[in-house]
PDB file of C-alpha atoms in Angstrom:
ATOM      1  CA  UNK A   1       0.000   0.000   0.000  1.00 69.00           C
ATOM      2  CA  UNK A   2       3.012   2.418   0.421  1.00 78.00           C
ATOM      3  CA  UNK A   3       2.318   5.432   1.661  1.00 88.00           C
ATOM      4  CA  UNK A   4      -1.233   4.725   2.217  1.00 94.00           C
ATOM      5  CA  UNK A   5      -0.683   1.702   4.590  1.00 94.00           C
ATOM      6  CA  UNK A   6      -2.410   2.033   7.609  1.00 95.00           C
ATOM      7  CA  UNK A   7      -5.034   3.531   9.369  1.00 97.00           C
ATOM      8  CA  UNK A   8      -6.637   7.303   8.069  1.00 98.00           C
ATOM      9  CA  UNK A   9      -9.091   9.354  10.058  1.00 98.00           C
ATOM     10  CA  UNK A  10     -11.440  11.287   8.036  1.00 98.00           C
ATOM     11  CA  UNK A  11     -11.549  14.714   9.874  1.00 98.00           C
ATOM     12  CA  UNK A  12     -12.745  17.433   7.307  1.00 98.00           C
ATOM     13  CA  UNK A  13     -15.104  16.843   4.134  1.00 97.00           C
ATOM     14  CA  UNK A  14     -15.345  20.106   1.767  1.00 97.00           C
ATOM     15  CA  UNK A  15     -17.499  20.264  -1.647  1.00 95.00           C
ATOM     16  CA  UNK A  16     -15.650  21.496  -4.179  1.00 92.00           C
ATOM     17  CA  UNK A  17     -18.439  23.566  -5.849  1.00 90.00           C
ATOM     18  CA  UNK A  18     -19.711  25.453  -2.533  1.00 91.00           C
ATOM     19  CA  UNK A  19     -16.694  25.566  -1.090  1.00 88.00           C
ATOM     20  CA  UNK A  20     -18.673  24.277   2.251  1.00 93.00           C
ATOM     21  CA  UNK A  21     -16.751  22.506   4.673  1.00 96.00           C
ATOM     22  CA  UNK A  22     -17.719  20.119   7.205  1.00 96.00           C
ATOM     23  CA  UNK A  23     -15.917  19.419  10.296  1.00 97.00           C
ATOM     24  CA  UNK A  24     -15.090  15.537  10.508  1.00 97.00           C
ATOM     25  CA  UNK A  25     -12.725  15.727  13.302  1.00 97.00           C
ATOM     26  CA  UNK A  26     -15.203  13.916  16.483  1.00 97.00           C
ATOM     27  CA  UNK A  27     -16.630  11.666  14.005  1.00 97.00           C
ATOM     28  CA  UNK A  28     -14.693   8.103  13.990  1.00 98.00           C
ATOM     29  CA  UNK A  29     -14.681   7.557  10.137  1.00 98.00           C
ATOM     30  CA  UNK A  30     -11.714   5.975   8.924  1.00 98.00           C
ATOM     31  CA  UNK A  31     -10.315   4.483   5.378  1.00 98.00           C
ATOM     32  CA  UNK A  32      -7.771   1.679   6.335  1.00 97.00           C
ATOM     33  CA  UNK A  33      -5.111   0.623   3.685  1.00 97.00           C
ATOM     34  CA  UNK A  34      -3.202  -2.449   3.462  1.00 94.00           C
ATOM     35  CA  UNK A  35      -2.150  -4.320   0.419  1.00 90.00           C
ATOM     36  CA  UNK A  36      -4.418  -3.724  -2.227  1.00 93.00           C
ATOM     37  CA  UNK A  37      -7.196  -3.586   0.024  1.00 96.00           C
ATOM     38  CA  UNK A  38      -9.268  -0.668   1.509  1.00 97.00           C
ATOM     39  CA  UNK A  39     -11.944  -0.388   4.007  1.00 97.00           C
ATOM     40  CA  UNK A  40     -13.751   1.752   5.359  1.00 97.00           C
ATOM     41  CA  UNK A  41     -14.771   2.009   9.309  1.00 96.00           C
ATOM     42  CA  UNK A  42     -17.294   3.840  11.204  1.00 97.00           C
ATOM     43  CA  UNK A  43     -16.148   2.925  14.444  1.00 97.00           C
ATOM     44  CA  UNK A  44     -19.100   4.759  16.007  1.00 96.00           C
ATOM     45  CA  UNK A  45     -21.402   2.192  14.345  1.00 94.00           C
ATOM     46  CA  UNK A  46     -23.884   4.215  11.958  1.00 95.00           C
ATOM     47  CA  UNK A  47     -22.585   2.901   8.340  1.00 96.00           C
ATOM     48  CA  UNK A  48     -21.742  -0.234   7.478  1.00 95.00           C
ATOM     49  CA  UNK A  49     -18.022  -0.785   6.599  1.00 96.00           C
ATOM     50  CA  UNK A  50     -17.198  -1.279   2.946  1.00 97.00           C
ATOM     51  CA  UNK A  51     -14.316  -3.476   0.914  1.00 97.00           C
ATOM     52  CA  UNK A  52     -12.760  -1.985  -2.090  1.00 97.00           C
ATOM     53  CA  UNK A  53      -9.595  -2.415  -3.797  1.00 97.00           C
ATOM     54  CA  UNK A  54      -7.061   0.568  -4.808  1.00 97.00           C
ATOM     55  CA  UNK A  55      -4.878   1.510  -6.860  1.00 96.00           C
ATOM     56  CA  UNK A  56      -2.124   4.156  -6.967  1.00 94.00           C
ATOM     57  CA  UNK A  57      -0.964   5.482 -10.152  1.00 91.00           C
ATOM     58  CA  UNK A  58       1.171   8.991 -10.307  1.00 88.00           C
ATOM     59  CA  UNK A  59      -1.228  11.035  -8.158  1.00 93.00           C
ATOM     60  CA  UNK A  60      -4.136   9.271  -8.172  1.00 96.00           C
ATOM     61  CA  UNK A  61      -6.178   6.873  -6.467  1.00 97.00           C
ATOM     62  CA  UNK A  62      -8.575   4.366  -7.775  1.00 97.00           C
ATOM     63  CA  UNK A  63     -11.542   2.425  -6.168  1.00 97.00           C
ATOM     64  CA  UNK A  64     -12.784   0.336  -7.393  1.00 97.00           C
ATOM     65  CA  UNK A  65     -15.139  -2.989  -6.842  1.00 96.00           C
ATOM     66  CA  UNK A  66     -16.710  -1.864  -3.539  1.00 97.00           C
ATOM     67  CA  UNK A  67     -18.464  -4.764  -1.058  1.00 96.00           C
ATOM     68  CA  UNK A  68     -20.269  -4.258   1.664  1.00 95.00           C
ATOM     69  CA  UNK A  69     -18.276  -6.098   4.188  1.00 93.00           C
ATOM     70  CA  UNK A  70     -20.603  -8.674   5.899  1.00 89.00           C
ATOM     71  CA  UNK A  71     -18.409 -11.795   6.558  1.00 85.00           C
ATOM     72  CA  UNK A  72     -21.467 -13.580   8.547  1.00 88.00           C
ATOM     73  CA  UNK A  73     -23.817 -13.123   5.434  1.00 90.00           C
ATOM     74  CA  UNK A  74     -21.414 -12.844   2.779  1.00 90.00           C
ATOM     75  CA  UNK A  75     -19.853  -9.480   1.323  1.00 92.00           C
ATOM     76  CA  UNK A  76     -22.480  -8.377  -1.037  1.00 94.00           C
ATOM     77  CA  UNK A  77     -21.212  -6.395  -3.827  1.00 94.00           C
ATOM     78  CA  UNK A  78     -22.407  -3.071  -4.773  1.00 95.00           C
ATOM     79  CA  UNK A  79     -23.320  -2.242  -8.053  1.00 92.00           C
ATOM     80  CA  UNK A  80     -25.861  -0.129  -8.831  1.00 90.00           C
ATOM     81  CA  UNK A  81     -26.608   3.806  -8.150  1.00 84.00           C
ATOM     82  CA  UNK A  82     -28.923   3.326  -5.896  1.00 87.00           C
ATOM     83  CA  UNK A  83     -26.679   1.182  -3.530  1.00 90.00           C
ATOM     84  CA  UNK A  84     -24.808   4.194  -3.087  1.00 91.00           C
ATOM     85  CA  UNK A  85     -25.828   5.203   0.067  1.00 91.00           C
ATOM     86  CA  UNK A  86     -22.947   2.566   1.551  1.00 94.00           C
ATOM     87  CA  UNK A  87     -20.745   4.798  -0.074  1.00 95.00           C
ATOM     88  CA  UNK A  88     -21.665   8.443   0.330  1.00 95.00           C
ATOM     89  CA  UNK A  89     -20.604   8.672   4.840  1.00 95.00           C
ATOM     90  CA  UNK A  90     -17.128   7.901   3.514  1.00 97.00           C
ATOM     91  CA  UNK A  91     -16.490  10.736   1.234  1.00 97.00           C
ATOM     92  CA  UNK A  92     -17.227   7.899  -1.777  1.00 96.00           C
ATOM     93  CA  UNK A  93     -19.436   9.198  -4.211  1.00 95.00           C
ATOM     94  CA  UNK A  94     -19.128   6.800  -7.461  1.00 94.00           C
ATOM     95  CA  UNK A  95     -18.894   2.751  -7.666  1.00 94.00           C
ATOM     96  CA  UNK A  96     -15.614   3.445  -9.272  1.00 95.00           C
ATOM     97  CA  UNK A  97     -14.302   6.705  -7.501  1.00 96.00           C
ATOM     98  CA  UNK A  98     -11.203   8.257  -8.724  1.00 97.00           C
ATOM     99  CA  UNK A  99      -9.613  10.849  -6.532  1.00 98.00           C
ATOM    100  CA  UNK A 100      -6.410  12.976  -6.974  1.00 98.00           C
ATOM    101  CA  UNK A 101      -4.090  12.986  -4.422  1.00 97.00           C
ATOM    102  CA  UNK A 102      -3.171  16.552  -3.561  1.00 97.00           C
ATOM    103  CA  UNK A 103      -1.028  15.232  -0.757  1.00 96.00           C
ATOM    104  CA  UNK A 104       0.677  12.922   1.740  1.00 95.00           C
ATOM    105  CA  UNK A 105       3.084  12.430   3.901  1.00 95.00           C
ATOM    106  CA  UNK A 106       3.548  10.245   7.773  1.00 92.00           C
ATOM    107  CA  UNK A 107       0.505  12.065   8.965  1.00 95.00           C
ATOM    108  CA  UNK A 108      -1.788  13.835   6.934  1.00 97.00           C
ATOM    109  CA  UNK A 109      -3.426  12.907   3.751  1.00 97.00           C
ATOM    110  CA  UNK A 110      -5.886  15.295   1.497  1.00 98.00           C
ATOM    111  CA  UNK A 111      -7.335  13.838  -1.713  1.00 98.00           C
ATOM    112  CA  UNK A 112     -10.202  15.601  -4.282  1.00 98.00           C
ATOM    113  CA  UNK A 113     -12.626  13.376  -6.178  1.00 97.00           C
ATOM    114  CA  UNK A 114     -14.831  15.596  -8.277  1.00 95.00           C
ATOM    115  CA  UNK A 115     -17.146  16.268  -6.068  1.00 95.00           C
ATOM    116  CA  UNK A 116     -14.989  16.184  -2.716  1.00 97.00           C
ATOM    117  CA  UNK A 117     -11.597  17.077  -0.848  1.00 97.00           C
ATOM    118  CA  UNK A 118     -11.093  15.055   2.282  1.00 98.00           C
ATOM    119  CA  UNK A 119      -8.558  15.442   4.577  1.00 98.00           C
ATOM    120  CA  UNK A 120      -7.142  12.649   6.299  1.00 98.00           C
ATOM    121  CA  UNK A 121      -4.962  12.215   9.305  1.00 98.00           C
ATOM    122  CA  UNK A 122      -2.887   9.190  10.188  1.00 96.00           C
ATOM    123  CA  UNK A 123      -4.111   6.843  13.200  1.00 88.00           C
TER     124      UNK A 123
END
């Protein structure tokens, strides 16, 4: 996962075409990296965490094939528009999200997807 690896608070969300920001920082929303592997956490237990695998290419990141993670049940995969309410509490707006990377470094990560820049800090 290289500079990814680990685990990534989500502590500030802002649209790109308002310019609105939205303060992050007491949620517990994370995006864990390892491999080629990402999910996503709510550790305060409102979403369901999702599976989805990256890639890294230049400055970008890809995601792509999200699951909801359910290893009871299965990991059902999500594939349609309207399934993209798993998606949207992460910052994850698209089945196949790409997002630039504007930065990152030990401790801090910001990346902008069309509709989004989230800022990230290291766990």
């Amino acid at each position: 996962a290289g500079a990814f690896d680990g685990m990534w608070h989500l502590v500030m969300v802002d649209t790109v075409s308002t310019g609105g920001k939205l303060d992050m920082s007491k949620k517990r929303i994370y995006w864990c990296f390892q491999y080629k592997l990402m999910q996503t956490d709510d550790k305060d237990g409102y979403y369901k965490p999702i599976l989805m695998r990256f890639s890294h290419e230049h400055n970008a990141l890809f995601l792509t094939e999200p699951y909801v993670y359910d290893r009871e049940n299965g990991d059902k995969p999500i594939t349609s528009e309207p399934e993209l309410f798993f998606l949207t509490p992460y910052g994850i707006n698209k089945i196949n999200e790409e997002f630039k990377v504007i930065s990152i470094s030990s401790n801090k990560m910001q990346l902008q997807s069309q509709m989004l820049k989230l800022t990230f800090k290291k766990f």
